Tab-separated table of C-alpha atoms and ligand atoms in Angstrom:
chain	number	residue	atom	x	y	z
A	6	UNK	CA	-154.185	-11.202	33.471
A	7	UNK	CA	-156.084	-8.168	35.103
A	8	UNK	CA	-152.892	-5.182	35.427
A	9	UNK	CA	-152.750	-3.331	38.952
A	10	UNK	CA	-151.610	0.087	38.679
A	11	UNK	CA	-149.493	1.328	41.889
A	12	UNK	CA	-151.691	3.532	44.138
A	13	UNK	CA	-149.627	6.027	42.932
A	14	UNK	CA	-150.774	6.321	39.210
A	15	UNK	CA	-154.513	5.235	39.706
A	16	UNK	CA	-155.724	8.182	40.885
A	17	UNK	CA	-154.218	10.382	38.300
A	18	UNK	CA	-156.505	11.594	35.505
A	19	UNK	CA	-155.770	11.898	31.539
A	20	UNK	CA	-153.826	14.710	30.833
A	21	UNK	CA	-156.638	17.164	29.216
A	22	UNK	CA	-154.635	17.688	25.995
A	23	UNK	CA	-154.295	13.887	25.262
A	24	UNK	CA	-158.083	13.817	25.563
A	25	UNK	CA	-158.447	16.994	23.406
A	26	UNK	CA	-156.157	15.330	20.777
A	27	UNK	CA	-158.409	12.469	20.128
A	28	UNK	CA	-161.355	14.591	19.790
A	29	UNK	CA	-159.714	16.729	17.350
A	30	UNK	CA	-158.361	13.888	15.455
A	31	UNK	CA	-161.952	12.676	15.121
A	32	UNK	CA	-163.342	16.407	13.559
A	33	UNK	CA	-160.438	16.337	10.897
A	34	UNK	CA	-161.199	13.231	9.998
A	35	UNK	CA	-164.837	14.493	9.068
A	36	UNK	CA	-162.948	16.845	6.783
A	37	UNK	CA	-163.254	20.098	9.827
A	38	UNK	CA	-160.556	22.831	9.701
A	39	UNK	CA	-159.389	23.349	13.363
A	40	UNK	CA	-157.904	26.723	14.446
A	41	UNK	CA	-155.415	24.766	17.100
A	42	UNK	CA	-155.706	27.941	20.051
A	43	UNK	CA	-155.464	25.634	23.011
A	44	UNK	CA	-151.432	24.376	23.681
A	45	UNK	CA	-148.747	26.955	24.728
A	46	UNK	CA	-146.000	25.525	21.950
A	47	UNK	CA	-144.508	28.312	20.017
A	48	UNK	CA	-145.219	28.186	16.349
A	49	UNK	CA	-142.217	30.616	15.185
A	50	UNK	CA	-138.632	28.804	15.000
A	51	UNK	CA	-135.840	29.859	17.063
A	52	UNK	CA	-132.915	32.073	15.213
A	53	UNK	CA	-130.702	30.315	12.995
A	54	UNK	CA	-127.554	30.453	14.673
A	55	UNK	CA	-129.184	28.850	16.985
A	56	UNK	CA	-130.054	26.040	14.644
A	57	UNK	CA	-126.870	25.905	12.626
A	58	UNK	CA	-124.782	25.603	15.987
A	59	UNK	CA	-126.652	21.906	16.649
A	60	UNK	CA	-126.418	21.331	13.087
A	61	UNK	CA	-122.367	21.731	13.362
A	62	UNK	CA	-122.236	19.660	15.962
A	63	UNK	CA	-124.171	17.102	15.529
A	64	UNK	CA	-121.862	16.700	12.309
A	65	UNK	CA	-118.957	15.891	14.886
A	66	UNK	CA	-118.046	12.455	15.253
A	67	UNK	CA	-117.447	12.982	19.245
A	68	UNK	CA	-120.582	14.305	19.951
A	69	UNK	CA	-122.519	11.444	19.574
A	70	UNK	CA	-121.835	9.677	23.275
A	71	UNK	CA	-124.135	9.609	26.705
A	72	UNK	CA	-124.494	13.738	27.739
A	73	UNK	CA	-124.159	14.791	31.363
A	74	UNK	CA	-126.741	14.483	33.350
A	75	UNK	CA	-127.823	17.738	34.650
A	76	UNK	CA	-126.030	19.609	31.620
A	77	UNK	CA	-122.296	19.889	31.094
A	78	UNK	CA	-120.312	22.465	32.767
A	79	UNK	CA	-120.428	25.301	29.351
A	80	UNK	CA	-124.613	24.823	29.768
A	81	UNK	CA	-124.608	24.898	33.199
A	82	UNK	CA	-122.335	28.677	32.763
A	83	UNK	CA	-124.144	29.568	30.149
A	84	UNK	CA	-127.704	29.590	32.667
A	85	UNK	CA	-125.523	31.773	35.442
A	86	UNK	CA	-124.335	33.740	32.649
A	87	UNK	CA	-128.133	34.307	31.728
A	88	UNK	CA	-129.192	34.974	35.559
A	89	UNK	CA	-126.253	37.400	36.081
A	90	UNK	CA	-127.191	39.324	32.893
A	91	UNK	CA	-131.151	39.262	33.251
A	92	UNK	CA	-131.693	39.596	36.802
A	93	UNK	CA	-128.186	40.406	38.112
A	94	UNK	CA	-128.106	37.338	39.776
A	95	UNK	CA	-125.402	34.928	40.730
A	96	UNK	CA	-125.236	31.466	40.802
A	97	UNK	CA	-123.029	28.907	40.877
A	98	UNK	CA	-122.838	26.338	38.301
A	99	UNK	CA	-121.876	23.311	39.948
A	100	UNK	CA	-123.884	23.786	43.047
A	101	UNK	CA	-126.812	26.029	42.037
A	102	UNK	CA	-127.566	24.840	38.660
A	103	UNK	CA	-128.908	22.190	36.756
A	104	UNK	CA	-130.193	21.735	32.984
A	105	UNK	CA	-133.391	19.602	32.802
A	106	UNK	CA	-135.253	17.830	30.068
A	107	UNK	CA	-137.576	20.013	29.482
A	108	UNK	CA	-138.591	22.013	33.025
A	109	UNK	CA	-141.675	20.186	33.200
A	110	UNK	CA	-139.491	17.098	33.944
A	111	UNK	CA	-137.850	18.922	36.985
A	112	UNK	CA	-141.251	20.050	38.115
A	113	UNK	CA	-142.333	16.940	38.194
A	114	UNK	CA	-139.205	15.825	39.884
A	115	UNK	CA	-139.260	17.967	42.474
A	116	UNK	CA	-142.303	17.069	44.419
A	117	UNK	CA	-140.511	13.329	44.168
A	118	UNK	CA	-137.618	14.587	45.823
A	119	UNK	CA	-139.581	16.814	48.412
A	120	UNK	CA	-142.425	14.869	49.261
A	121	UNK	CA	-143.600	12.279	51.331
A	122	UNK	CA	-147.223	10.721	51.695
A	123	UNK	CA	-149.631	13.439	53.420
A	124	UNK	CA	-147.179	16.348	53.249
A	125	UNK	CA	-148.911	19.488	52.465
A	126	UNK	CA	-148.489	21.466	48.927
A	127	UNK	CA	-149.848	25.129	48.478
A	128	UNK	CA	-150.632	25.044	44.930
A	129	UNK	CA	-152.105	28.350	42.762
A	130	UNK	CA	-155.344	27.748	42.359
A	131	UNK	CA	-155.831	27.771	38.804
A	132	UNK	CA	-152.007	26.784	38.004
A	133	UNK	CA	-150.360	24.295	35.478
A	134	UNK	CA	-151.358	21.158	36.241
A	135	UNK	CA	-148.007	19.104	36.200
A	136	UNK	CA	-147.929	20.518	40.302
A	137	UNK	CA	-150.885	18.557	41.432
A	138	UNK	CA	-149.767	15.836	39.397
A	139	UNK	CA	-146.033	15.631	41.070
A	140	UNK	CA	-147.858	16.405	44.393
A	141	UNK	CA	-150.508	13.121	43.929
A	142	UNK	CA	-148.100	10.854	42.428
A	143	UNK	CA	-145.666	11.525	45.802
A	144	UNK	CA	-148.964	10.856	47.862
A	145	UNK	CA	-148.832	14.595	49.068
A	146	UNK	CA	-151.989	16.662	49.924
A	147	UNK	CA	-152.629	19.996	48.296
A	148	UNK	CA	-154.145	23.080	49.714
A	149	UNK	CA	-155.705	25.385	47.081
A	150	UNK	CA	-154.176	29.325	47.239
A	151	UNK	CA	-157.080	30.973	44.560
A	152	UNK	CA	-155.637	33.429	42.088
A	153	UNK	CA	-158.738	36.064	42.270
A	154	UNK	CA	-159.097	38.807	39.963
A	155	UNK	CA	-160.103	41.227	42.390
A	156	UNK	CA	-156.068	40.232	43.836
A	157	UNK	CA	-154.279	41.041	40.078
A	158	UNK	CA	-154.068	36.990	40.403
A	159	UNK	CA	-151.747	36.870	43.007
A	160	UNK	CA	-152.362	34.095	45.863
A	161	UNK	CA	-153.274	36.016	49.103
A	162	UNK	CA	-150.872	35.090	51.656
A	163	UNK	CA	-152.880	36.150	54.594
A	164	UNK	CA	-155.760	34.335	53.943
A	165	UNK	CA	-153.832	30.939	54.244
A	166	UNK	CA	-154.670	29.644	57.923
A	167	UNK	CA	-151.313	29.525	60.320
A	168	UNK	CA	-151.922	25.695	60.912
A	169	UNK	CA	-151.871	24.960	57.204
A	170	UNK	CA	-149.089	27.262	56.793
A	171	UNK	CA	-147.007	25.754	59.212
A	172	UNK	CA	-148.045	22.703	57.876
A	173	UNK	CA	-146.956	23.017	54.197
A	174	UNK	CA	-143.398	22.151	52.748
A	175	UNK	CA	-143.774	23.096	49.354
A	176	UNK	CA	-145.755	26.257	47.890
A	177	UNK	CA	-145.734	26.996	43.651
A	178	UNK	CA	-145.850	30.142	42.416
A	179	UNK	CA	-145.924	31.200	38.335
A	180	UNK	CA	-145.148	34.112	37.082
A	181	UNK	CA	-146.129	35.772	34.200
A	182	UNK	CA	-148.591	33.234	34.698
A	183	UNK	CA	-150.140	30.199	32.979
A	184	UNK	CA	-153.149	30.401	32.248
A	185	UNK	CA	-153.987	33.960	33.496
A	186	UNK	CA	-151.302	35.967	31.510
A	187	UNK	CA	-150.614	37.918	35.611
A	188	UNK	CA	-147.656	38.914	36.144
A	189	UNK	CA	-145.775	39.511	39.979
A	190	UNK	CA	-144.216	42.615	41.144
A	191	UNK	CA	-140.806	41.889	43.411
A	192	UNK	CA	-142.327	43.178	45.956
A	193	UNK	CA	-144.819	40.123	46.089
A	194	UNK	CA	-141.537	38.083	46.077
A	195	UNK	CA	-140.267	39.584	48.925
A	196	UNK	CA	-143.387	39.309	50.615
A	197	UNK	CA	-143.258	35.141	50.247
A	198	UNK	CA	-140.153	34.781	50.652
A	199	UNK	CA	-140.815	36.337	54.513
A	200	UNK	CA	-143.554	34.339	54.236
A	201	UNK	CA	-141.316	30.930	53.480
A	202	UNK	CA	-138.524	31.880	55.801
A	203	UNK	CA	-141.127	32.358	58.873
A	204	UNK	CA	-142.792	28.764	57.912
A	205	UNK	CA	-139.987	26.897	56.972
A	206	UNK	CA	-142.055	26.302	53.416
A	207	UNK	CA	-139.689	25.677	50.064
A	208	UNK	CA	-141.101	28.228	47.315
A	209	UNK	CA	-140.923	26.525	43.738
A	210	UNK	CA	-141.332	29.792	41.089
A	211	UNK	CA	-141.890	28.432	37.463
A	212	UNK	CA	-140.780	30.969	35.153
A	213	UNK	CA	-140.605	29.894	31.522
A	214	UNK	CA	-142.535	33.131	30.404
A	215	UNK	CA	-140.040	35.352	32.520
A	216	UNK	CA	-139.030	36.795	28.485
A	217	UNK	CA	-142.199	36.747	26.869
A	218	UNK	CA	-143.055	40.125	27.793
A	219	UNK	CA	-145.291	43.207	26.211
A	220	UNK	CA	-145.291	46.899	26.213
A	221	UNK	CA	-141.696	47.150	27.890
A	222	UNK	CA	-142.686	45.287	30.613
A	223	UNK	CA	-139.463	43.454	32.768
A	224	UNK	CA	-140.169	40.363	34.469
A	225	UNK	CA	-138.138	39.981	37.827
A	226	UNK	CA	-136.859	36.123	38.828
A	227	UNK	CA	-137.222	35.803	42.186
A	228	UNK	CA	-133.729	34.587	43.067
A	229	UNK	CA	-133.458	38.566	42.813
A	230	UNK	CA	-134.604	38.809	46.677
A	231	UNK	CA	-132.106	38.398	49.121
A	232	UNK	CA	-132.594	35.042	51.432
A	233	UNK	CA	-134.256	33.939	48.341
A	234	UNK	CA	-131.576	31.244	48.258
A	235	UNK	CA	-132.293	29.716	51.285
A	236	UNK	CA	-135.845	28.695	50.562
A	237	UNK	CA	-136.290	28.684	46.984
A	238	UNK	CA	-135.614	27.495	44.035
A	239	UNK	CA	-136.590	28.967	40.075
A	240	UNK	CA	-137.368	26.738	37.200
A	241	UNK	CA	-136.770	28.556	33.952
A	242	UNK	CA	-136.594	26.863	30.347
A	243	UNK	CA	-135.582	27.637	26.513
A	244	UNK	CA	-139.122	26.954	25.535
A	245	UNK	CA	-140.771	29.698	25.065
A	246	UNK	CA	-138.309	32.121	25.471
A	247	UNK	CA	-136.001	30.936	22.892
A	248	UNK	CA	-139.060	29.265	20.650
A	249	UNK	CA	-137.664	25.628	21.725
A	250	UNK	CA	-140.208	23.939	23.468
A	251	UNK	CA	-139.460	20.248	21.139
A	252	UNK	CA	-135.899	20.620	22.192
A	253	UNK	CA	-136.719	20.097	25.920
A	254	UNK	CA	-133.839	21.982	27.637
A	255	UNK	CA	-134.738	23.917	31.109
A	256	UNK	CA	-133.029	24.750	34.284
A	257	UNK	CA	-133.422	24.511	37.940
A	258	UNK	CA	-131.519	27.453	39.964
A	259	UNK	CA	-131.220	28.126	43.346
A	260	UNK	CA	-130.938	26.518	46.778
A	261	UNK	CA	-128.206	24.244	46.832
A	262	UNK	CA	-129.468	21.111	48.567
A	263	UNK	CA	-132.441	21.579	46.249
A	264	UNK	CA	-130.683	21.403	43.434
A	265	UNK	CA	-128.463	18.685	44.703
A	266	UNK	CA	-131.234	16.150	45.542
A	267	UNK	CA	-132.339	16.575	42.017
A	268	UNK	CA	-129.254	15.930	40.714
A	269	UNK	CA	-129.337	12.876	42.335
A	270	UNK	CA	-132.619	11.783	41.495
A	271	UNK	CA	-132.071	12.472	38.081
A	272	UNK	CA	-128.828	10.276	38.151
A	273	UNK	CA	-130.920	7.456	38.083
A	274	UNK	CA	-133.491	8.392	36.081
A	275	UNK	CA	-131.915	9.662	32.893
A	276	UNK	CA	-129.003	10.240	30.836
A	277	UNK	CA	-129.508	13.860	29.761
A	278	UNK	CA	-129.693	15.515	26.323
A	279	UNK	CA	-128.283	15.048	23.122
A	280	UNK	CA	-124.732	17.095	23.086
A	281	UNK	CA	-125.163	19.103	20.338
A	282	UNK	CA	-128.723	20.226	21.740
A	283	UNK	CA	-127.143	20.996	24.835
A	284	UNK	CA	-124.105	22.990	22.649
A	285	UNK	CA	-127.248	25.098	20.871
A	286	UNK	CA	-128.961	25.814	24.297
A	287	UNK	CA	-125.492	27.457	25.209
A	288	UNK	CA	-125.590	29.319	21.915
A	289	UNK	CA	-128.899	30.351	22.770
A	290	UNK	CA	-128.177	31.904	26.084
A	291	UNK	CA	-124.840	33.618	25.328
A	292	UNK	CA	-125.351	34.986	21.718
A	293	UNK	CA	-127.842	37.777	20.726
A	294	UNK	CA	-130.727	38.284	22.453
A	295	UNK	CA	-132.047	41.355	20.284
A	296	UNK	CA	-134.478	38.623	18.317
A	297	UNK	CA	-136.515	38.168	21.610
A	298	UNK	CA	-137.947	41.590	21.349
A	299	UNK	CA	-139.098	41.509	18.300
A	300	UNK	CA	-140.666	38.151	18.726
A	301	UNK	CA	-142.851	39.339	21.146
A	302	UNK	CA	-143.903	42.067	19.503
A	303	UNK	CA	-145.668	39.466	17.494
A	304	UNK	CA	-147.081	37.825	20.369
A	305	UNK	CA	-148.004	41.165	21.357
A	306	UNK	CA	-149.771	41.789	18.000
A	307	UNK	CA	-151.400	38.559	18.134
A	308	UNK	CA	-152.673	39.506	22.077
A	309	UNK	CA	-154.361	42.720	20.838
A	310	UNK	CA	-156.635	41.068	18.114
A	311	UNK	CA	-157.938	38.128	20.986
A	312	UNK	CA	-158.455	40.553	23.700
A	313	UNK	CA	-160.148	43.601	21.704
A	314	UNK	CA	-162.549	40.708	19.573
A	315	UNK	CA	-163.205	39.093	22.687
A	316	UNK	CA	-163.991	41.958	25.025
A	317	UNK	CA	-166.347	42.939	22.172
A	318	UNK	CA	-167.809	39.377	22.259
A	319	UNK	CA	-168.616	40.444	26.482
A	320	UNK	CA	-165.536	38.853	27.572
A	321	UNK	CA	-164.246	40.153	30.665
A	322	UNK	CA	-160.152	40.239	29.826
A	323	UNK	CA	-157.248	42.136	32.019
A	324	UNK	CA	-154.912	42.963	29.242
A	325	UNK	CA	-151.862	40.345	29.802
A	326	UNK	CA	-148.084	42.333	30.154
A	327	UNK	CA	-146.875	38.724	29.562
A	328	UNK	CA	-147.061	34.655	29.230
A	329	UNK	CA	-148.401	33.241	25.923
A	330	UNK	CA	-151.956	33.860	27.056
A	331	UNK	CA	-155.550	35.221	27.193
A	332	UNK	CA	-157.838	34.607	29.774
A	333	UNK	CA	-160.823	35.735	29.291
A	334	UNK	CA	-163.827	35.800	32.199
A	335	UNK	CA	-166.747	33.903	30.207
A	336	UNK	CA	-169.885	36.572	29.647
A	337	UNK	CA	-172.772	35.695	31.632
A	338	UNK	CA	-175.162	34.026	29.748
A	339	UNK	CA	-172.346	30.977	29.227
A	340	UNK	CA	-171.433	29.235	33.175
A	341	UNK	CA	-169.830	26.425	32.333
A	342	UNK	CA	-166.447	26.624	30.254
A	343	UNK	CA	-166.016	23.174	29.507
A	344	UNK	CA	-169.525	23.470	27.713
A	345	UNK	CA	-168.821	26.154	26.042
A	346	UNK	CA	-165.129	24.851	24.718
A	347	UNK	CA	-166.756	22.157	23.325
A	348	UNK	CA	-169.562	23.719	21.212
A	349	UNK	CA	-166.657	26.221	20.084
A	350	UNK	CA	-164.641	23.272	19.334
A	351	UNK	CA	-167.777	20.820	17.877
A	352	UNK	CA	-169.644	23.966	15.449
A	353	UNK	CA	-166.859	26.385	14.465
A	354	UNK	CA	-163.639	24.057	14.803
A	355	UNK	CA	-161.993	26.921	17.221
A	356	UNK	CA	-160.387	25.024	20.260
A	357	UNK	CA	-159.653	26.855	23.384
A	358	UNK	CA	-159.334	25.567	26.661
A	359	UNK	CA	-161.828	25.668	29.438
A	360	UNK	CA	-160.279	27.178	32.630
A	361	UNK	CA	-161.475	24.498	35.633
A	362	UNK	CA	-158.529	22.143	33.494
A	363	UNK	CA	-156.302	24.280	36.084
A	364	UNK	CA	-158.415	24.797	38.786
A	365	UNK	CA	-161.928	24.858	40.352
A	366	UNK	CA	-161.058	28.966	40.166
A	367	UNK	CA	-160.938	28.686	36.609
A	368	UNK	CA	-164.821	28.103	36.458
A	369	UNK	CA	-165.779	30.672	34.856
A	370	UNK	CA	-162.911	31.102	32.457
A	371	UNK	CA	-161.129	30.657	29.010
A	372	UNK	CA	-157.711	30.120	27.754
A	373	UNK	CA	-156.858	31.091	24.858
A	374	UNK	CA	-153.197	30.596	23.466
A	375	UNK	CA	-151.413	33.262	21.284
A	376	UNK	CA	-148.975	30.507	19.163
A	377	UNK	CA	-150.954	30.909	16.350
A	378	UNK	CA	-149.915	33.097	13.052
A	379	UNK	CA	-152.775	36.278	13.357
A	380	UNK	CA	-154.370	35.159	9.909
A	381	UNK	CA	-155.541	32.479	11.237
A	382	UNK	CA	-156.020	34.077	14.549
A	383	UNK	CA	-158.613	36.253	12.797
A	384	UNK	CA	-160.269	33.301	11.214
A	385	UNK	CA	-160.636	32.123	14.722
A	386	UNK	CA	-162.043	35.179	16.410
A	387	UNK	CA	-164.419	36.007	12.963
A	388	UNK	CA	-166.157	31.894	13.423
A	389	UNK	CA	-166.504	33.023	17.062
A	390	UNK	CA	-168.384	36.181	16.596
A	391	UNK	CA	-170.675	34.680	13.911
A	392	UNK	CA	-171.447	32.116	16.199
A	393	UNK	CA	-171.610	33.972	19.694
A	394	UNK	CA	-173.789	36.107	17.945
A	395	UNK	CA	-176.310	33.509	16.331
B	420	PLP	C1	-146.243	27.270	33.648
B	420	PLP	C2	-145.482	26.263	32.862
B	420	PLP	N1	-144.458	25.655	33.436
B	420	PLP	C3	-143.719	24.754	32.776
B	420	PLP	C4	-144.009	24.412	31.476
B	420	PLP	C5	-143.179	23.363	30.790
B	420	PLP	O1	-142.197	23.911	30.005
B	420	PLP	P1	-141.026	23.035	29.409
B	420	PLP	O2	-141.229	23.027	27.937
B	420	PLP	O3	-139.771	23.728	29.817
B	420	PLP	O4	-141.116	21.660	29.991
B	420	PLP	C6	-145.082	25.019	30.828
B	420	PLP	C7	-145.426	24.633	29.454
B	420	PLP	O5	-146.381	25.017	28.875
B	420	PLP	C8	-145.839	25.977	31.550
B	420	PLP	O6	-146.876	26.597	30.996
């Protein structure tokens, strides 16, 4: 019997990194040592207490039941405790609040909730790709907003034409961004959320890299501009900020009905996390946050040897403040980035990711992920300068 996807799923494409997998699979299998600098998942552990508070309760014999979708009430605190501390921010727990599997799932979500066949998206144009995807799968259109360097990677409001401005529902923002490592001023914030209020648009801000920040550099949410509330919403997550991407817990804040029609959605699609998990999230956010500096003052180590090897290499690199990321402007004798991933990847075993996977502004790009311990870092930038340089 011949199987006939919905309309919905046949136009989507392989996520890149399943693809990549398989190729990589097939190199170790030849016996090839791979230096892994593609995916964003944080190779450092979270603290302990962290750890021994799901270990405690997952030892309790009432812990073991159906969790709450959208997070219990203590998680649900625990994220406006978080806001009003960070950002100085208040929310309400019940009605601004709720804990996701993972933000990607609520990104995702969102453009299910929001989105009807040939309703316009403003999506960052190179951005992470789960938008588009949540966008297609609802049947939406997207309109590309390019993140230029000559504009510190922020999308240039003015240049979006007033009939597709009036015409969009949804706009995405990122910041400190994946994959460009940009980061937003609040001023910019301000600036869309005029920008959202005038046009009636709902601004998404994805900001799992809000705490992975370098050389003192604060990132602001931007729930931290008045009226934000009535137009947008933040999605924020334990991933990288506490090192717990495999745990999946993240967080939707913000406008009410927003956060309500997710909610509701969700109520049908899953029955939350694992108690304990959701009891170490909590931990997480209310115990000491001290351990975040010095984390990314690894990160931040780890940044300096990519972008001063690469810049050497003719790499055209803006140092990041933040994210988990290089991206580094290809030098000019290499035009195509997926070409040049690949023979990276194929004769040295050092896999980075082209930029077009985010975006046709990506062309001329490369990402290259910091979640690697620097020994092996070095390994990776020492095969790429013997073989740049061949
Ligand atoms: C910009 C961006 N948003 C969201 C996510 C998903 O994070 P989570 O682990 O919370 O699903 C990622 C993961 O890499 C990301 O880079």
């Amino acid at each position: 019997m011949e199987i006939k996807p919905a309309q919905r799923i046949s136009q989507v494409k392989p996520y890149f990194f399943a693809d990549l997998e398989k190729t990589i699979a097939q190199l170790e299998q030849t016996g090839m040592d791979i230096v892994r600098l593609d995916m964003g998942s944080p190779d450092l552990p979270p603290e302990d207490f962290i750890i021994e508070s799901l270990v405690e309760n997952a030892r309790r014999p009432d812990m073991h039941g159906y969790g709450k979708t959208g997070g219990t009430f203590e998680l649900r605190s625990a994220f406006a405790h978080y806001y009003q501390n960070r950002f100085n921010v208040e929310l309400d727990p019940d009605k601004e609040v709720l804990g996701l599997i993972g933000s990607k799932e609520g990104i995702f979500n969102l453009s299910q909730v929001l989105i009807n066949a040939d309703d316009l998206v403003l999506l960052p144009d190179p951005c992470y790709p789960v938008y588009r995807a949540g966008a297609l799968i609802s049947r939406g259109e997207t309109y590309p907003m390019p993140l230029l360097a000559e504009n510190d990677f922020l999308p240039d409001l003015d240049q979006i034409p007033d009939e597709v401005a009036q015409r969009a529902k949804l706009m995405w923002l990122n910041y400190p961004n994946n994959p460009t490592g940009a980061v937003a001023p609040l001023a910019f914030y301000k600036e869309v959320i005029d920008f959202a209020v005038k046009y009636g648009i709902v601004v998404a801000h994805d900001a799992p890299y809000v705490d992975v920040c370098f050389d003192h550099y604060i990132a602001p949410s931007i729930l931290q501009v008045s009226r934000s509330k009535e137009v947008a919403i933040e999605f924020n997550s334990l991933s990288k900020t506490y090192n717990m991407a495999g745990w999946r817990v993240g967080v939707a804040a913000g406008n009410a009905e927003i956060i309500r029609l997710l909610r509701l959605y969700k109520s049908q699609l899953d029955s939350s996390h694992f108690t304990p998990i959701m009891e170490a999230a909590k931990t997480a956010l209310l115990g000491d946050q001290s351990w975040i500096q010095d984390r990314n003052l690894v990160y931040q180590d780890r940044r300096d040897i990519v972008v001063k090897s690469m810049t050497a290499l003719g790499f055209s690199i803006e140092m990041p403040k933040a994210s988990l990321y290089v991206w580094a402007g290809l030098p000019d004798r290499w035009n195509d980035g997926i070409a040049f991933c690949d023979a990276l990847l194929k004769q040295t075993g050092v896999s980075i990711t082209p930029g077009v996977v985010y975006g046709d502004s990506g062309a001329g790009y490369v990402r290259i992920s910091l979640v690697t311990p620097e020994e092996r870092l070095m390994e990776a930038m020492q095969r790429m300068n013997i073989w740049m340089k061949e």
